[in-house]
Coordinates of C-alpha atoms and ligand atoms in Angstrom, one line a residue:
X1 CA 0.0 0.0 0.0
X2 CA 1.4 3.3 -0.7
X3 CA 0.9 6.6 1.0
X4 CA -1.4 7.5 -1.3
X5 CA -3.6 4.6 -1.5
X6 CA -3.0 4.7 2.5
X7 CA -4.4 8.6 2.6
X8 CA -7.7 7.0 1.1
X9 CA -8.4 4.4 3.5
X10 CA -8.1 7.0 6.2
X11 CA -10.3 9.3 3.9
X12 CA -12.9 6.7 3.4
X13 CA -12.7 5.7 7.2
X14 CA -11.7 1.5 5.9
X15 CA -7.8 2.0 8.0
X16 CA -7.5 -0.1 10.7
X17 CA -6.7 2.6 13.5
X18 CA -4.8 1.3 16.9
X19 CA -5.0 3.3 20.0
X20 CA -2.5 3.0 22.5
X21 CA -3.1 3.6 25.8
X22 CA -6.9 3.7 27.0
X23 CA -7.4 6.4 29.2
X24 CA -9.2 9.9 29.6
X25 CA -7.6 10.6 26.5
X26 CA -7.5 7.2 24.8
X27 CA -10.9 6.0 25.0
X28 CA -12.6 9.0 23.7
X29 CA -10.4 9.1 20.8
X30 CA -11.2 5.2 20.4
X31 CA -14.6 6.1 20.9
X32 CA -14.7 9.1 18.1
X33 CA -12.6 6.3 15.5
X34 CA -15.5 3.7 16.0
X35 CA -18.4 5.8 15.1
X36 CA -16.0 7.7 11.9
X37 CA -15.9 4.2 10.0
X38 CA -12.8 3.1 11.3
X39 CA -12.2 -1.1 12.6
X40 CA -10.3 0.5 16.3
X41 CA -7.6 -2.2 18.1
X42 CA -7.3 -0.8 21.5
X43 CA -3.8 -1.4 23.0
X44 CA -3.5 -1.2 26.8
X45 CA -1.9 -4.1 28.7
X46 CA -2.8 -2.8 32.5
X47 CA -6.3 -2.8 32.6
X48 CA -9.0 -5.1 32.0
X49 CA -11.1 -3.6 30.0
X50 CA -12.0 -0.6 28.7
X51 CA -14.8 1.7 29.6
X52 CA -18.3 1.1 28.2
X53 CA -20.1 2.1 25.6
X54 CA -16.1 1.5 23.8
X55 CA -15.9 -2.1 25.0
X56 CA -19.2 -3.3 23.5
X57 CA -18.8 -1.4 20.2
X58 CA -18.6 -3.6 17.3
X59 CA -16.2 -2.3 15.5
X60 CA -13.6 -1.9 18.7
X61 CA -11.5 -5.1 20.2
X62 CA -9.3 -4.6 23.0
X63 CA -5.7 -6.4 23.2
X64 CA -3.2 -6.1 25.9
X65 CA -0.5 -6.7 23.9
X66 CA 1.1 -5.3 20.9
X67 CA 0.3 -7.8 18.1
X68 CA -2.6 -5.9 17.1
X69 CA -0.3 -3.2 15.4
X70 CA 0.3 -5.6 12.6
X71 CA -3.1 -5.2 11.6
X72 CA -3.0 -1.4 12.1
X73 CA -2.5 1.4 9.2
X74 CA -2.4 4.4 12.4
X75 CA -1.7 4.2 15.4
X76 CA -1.8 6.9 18.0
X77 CA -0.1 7.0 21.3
X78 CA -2.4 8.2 23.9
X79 CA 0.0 7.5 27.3
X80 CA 0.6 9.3 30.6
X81 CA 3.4 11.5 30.7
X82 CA 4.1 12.4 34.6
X83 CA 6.4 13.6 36.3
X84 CA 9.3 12.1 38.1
X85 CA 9.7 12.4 41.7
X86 CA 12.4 14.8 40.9
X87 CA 9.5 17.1 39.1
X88 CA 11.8 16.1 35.6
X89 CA 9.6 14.4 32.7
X90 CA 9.2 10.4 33.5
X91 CA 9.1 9.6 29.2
X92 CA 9.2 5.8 30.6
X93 CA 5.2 5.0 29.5
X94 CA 6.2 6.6 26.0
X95 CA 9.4 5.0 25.7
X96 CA 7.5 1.6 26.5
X97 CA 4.6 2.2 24.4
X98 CA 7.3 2.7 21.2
X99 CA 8.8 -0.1 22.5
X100 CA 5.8 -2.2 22.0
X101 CA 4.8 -0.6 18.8
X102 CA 8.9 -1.1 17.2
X103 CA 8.5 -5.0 18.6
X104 CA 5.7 -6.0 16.8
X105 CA 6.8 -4.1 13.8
X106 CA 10.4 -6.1 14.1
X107 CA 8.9 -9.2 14.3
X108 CA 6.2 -9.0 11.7
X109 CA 8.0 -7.2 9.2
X110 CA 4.5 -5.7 7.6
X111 CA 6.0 -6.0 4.5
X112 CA 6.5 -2.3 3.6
X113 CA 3.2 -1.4 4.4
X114 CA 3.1 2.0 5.2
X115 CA 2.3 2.9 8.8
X116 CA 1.0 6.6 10.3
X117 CA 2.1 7.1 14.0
X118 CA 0.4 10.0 15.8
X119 CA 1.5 11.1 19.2
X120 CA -1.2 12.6 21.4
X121 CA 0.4 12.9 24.9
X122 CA 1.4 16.1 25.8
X123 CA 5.2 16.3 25.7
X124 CA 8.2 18.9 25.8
X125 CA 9.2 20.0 22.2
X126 CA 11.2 17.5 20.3
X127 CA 9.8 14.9 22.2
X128 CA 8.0 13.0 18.5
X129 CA 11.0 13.1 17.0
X130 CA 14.1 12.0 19.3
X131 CA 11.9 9.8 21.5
X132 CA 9.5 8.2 19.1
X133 CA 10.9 8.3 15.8
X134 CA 14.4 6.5 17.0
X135 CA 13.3 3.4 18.0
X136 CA 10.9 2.8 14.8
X137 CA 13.4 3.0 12.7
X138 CA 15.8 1.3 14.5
X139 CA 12.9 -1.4 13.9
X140 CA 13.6 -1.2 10.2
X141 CA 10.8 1.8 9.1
X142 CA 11.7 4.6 7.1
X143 CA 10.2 7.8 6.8
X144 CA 8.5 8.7 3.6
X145 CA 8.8 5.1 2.5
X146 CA 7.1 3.0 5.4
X147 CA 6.3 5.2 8.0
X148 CA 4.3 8.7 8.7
X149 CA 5.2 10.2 12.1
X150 CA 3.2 13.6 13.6
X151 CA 1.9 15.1 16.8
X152 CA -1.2 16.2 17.3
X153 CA -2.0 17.0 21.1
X154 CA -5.0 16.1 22.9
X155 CA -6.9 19.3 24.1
X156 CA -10.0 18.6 25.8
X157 CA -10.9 20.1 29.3
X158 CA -12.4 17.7 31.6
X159 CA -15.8 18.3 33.0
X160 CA -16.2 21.3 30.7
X161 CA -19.5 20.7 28.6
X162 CA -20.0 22.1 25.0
X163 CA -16.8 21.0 23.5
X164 CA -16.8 17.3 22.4
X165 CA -13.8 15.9 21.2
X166 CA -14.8 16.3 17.5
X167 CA -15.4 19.9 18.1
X168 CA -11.9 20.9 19.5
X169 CA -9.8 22.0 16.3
X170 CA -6.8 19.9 16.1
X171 CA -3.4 21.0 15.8
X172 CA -1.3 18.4 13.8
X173 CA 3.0 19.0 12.8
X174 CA 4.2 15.9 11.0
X175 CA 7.7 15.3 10.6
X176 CA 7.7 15.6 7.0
X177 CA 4.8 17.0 4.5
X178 CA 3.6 13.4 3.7
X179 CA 3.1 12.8 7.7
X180 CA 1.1 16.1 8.4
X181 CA -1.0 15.1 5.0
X182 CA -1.9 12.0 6.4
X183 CA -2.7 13.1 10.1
X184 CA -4.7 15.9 8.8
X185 CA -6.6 13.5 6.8
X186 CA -7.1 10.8 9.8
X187 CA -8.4 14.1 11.9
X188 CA -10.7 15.5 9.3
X189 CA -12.0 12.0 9.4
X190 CA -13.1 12.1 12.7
X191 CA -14.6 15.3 11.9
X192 CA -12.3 17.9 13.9
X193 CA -10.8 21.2 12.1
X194 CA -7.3 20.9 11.4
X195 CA -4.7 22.9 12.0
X196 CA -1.4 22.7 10.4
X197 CA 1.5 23.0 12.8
X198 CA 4.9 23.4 10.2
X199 CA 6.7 20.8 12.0
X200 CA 5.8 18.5 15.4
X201 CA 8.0 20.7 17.5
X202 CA 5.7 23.9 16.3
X203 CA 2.8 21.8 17.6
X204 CA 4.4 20.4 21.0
X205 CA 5.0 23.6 21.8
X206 CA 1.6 25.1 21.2
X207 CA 0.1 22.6 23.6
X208 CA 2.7 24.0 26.3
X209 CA 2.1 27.2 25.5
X210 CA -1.6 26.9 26.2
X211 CA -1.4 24.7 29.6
X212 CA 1.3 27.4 30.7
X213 CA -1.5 30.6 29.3
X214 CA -3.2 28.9 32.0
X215 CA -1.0 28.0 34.7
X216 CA 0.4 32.0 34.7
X217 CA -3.0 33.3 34.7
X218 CA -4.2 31.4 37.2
X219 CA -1.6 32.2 39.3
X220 CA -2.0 36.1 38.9
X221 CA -5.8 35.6 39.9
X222 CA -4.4 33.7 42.8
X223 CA -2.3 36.4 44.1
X224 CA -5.0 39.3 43.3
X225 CA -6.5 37.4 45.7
X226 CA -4.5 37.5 48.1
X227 CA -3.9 41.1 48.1
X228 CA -7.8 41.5 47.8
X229 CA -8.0 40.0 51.1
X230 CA -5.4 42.1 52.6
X231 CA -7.2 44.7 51.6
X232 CA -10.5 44.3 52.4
X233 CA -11.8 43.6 48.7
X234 CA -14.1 41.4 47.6
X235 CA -12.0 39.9 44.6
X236 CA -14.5 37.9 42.8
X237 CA -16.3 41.2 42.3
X238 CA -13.3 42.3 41.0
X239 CA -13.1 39.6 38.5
X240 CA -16.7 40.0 37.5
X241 CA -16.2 43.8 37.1
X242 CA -12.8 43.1 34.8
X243 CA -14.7 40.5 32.7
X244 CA -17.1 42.7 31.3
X245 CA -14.6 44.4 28.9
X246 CA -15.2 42.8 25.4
X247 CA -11.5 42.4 24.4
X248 CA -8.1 42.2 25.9
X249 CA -9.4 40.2 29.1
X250 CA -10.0 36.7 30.0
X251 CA -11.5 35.9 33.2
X252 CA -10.1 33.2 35.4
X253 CA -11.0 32.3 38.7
X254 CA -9.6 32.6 41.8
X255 CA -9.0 29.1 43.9
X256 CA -7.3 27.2 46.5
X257 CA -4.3 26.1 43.8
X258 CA -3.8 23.9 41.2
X259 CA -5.0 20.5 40.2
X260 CA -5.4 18.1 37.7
X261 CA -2.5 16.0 36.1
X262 CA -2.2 18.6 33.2
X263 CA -2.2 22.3 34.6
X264 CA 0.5 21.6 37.6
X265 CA 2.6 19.1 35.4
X266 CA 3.4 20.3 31.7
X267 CA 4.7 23.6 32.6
X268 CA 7.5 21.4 33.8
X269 CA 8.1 20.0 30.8
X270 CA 9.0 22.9 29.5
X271 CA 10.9 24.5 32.1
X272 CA 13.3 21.2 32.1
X273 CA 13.7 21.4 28.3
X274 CA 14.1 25.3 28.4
X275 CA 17.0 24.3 31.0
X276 CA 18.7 22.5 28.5
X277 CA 19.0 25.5 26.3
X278 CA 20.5 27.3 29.0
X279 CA 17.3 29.8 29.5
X280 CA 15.6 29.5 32.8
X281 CA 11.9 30.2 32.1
X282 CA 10.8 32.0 35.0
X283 CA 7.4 32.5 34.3
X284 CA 6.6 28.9 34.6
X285 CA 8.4 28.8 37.7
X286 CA 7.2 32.0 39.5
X287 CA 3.4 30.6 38.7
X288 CA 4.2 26.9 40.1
X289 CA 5.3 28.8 43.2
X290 CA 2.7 31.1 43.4
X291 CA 0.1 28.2 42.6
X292 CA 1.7 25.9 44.8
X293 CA 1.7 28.0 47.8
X294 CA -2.3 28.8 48.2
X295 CA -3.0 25.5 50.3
X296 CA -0.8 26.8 53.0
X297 CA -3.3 30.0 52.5
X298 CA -6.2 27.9 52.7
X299 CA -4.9 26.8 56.0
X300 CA -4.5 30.3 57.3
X301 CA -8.5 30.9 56.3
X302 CA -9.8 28.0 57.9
X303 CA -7.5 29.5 61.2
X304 CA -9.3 32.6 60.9
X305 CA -12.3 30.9 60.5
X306 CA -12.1 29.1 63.2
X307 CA -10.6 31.8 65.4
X308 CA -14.1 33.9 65.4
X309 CA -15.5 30.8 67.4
X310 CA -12.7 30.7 69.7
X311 CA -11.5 27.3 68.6
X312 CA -7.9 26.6 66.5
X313 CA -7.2 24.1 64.1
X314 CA -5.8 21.5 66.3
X315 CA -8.4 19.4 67.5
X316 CA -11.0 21.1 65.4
X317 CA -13.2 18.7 63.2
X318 CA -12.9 20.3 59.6
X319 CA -15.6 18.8 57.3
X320 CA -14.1 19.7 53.7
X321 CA -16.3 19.5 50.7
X322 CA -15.0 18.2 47.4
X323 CA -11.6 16.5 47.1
X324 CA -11.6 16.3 43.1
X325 CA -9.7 18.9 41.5
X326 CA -12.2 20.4 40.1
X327 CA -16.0 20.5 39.6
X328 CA -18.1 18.2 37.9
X329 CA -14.7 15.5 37.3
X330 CA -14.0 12.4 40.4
X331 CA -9.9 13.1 39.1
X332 CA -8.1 13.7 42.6
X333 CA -4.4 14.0 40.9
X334 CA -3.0 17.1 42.1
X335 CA -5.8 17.6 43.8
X336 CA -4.8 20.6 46.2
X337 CA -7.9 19.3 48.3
X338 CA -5.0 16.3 49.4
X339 CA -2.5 19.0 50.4
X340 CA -4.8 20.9 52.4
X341 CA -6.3 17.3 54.2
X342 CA -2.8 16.8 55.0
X343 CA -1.8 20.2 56.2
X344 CA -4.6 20.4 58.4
X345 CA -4.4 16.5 59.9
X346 CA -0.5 17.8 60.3
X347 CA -1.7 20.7 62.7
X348 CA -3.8 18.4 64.5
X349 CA -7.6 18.8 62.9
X350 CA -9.9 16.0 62.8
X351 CA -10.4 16.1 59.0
X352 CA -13.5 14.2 57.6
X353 CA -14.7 15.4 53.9
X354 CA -17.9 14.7 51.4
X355 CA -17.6 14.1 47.5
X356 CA -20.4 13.1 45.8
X357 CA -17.9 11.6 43.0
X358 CA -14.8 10.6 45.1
X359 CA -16.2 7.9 47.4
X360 CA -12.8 7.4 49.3
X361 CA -9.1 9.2 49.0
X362 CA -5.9 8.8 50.2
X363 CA -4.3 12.3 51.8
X364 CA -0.9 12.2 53.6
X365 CA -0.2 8.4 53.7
X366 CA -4.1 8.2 55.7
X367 CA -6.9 6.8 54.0
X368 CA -10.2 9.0 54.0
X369 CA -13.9 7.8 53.0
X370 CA -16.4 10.4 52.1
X371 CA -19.9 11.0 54.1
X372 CA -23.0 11.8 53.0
X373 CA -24.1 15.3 53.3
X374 CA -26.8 15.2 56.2
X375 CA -27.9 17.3 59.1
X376 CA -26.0 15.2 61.0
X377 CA -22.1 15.2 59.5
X378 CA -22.7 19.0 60.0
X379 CA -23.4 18.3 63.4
X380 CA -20.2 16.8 63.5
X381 CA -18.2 19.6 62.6
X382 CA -16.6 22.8 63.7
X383 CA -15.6 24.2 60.2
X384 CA -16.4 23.7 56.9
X385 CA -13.6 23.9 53.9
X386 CA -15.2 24.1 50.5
X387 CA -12.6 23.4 47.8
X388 CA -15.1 22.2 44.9
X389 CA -18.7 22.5 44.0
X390 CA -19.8 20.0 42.1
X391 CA -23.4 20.6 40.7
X392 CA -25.5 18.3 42.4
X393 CA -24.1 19.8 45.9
X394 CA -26.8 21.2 48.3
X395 CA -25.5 24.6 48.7
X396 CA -28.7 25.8 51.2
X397 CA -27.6 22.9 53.3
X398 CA -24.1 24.6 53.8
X399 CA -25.5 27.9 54.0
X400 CA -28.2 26.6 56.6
X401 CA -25.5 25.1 59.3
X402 CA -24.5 28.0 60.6
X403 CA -21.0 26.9 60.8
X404 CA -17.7 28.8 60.2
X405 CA -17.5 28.4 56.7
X406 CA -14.1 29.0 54.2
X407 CA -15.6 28.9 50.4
X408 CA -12.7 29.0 48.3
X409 CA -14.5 28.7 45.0
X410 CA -17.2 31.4 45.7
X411 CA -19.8 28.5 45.1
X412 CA -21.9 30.4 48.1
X413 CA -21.8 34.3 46.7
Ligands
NAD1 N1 -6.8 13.7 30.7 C1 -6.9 14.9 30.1 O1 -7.8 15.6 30.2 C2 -5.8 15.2 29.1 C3 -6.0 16.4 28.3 C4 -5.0 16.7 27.4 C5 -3.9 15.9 27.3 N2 -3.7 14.8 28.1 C6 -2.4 14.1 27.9 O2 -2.8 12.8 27.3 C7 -1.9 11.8 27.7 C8 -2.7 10.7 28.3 O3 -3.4 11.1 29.4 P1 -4.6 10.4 30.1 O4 -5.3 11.3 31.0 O5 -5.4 9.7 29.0 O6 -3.9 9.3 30.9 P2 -4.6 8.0 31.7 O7 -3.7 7.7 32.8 O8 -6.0 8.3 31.9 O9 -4.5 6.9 30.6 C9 -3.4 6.4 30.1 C10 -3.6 4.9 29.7 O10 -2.4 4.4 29.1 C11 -2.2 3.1 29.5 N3 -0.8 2.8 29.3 C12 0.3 3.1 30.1 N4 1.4 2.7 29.6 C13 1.1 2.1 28.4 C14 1.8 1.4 27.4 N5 3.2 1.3 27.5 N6 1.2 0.9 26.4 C15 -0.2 0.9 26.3 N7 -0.9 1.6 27.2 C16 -0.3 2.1 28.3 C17 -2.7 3.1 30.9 O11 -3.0 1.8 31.3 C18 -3.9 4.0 30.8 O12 -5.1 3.3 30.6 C19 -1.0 12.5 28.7 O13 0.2 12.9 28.1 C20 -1.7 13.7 29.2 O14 -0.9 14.7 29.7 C21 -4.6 14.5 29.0

């Protein structure tokens, strides 16, 4: 098959498309392939099966190993990219996941049968080429004969409604024109816009540029509001005021820090690649800080707080509502809901929380299980610590208990 005859199959939706890892990101995408034509092969060897409707479709069969790519024309890599414990980038579920992908191509040869690999996990620049392309064609493949290489990031919010996958324009830099062609072609498919990135570096970038965008603001909100408070200024008004001018302003929203395994990780992606260049990218840096200090803040509110009873935090039972990072998701990574649970079971509090989507959580090495909202857990508590709304939660219930109450999400007015 040549590239050409390849770039019709994708068009017509008859490629076999492999997914590769099946996670928030993966399954969606598997999800979107099924329903655009496309026979899907979901690769993921640690977990059992993948979410439903994907695992009953009838076009989509889950294998845990990597001898499905021999029946794939595309494959896109959809796994984690954390961070090490020493905040560096941990590449290892990449580095495995083209390991997989150069085996099977090794050992089955595919007979020059031209194959389009798509990288989807966000990733410092230069991440497609040194750390993907290497090993494939150390596995025999050879760009613009056998094999198509791009990157296209994944850009979907979690929990935000209105923007389905297919709705989200893509942004897609191959390593050569034949690659971004093709990619384009497999996106359009599946119904997104396309944008053409002029190289996979142009298009890592952009994703980092966007996850930092919000990383900086959000820290600048953060720290408004801390001065607002000094000051005696309400600084969601402030916001609210601000957002009404039509151009030149974007509103973000003040909270106790930052969460999510996007947001608080990929800006330090870039500020270890930036390193390597010699350029320290202080921005990112001055935002993590920022971001990463307003848990201790949230501890000094929930003092106050408690203070105007006559009670401190030691020995004070703090009923915090919502662990997830944000509304509307059960995600707890970088949740700073766990930093706070910690910091206030380290001075002492009794620390209970509710989370109508996170039935239990681990904070601080201690396990936690949530309880039910009633008249009765509010009994229970000196304090209450909101850190996320989620929409089904009974805010007049809250408002009702007459307790001390720290809303760090304005959820209350
Ligand atoms: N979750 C989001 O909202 C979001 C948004 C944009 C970008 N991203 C990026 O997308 C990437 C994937 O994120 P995610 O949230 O889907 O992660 P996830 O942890 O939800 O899922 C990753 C999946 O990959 C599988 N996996 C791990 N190693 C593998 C391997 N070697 N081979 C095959 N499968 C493997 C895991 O079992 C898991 O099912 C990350 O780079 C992330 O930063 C995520």
């Amino acid at each position: 098959m040549s590239n050409e005859v390849l770039k019709k199959s994708i068009e017509r939706g008859t490629a076999s498309v492999g997914v590769v890892g099946l996670g928030y990101v993966g399954a969606p995408l598997a999800e979107l392939a099924c329903m655009s034509g496309f026979q899907v092969e979901g690769i993921d060897p640690y977990i059992e099966s993948p979410p439903e409707p994907l695992s009953s479709h009838e076009r989509f069969r889950h294998t845990r190993d990597f001898e499905g790519v021999s029946r794939c024309d595309v494959l896109v890599l959809c796994v984690p990219t954390p961070l090490t414990a020493r905040e560096t980038p941990d590449m290892s579920y990449v580095e495995e996941a083209v390991r997989g992908v150069a085996g099977a191509v090794a050992s089955t040869g595919r007979g020059g049968r031209p194959l389009l690999v798509v990288l989807e996990s966000t990733s410092y620049p230069g991440t497609t080429r040194e750390v993907v392309l290497p090993p494939l064609e150390r596995a025999g493949m050879k760009p613009g004969n056998d094999l198509y290489l791009a990157y296209a990031p994944e850009r979907i919010d979690p929990g935000r409604s209105g923007h389905d996958l297919a709705e989200i324009p893509r942004v897609v830099g191959g390593i050569d024109a034949d690659s971004g062609d093709l990619a384009d072609a497999f996106y359009t498919r599946l119904g997104c816009a396309v944008h053409r990135a002029s190289s996979p570096e142009v298009a890592e970038m952009s994703k980092l540029l966007e996850n930092v965008f919000r990383a900086v603001n959000i820290a600048l909100v953060n720290e408004m509001s801390l001065l607002c408070r000094r000051m005696g200024i309400d600084v969601w008004q402030v916001v609210e005021a601000a957002a009404t001018k039509p151009f030149g302003f974007m509103s973000f929203k003040p909270g106790p820090g930052m969460g999510g395994h996007c947001i608080p990780v990929d800006p330090f992606y870039l500020a270890w690649r930036a390193k390597q260049y010699d350029f320290n990218p202080e921005f990112i840096e001055l935002a993590g800080k920022i971001n990463r200090r307003m848990p201790h803040h949230v501890l000094d509110w929930v003092a106050e707080a408690l203070d105007s009873t006559g009670k401190s935090i030691s020995g004070s039972r703090v009923l915090v509502i919502g662990v997830a990072y944000k509304e509307g998701v059960s995600d707890t990574r970088e949740s700073p809901a766990l930093k706070v649970i910690e910091l206030l079971a380290g001075r002492g509090a009794i620390v209970s929380y509710h989370d109508s989507l996170v039935p239990s959580v681990e904070a601080g090495g201690t396990a936690y299980s949530s309880r039910e909202l009633t008249e009765e857990t509010l009994g229970d508590a000196d304090c209450i610590l909101l850190m996320t709304a989620h929409p089904d939660l009974e805010l007049e219930m809250l408002r009702g208990s007459g307790l001390p109450l720290v809303d760090t999400r304005n959820a209350l007015g």
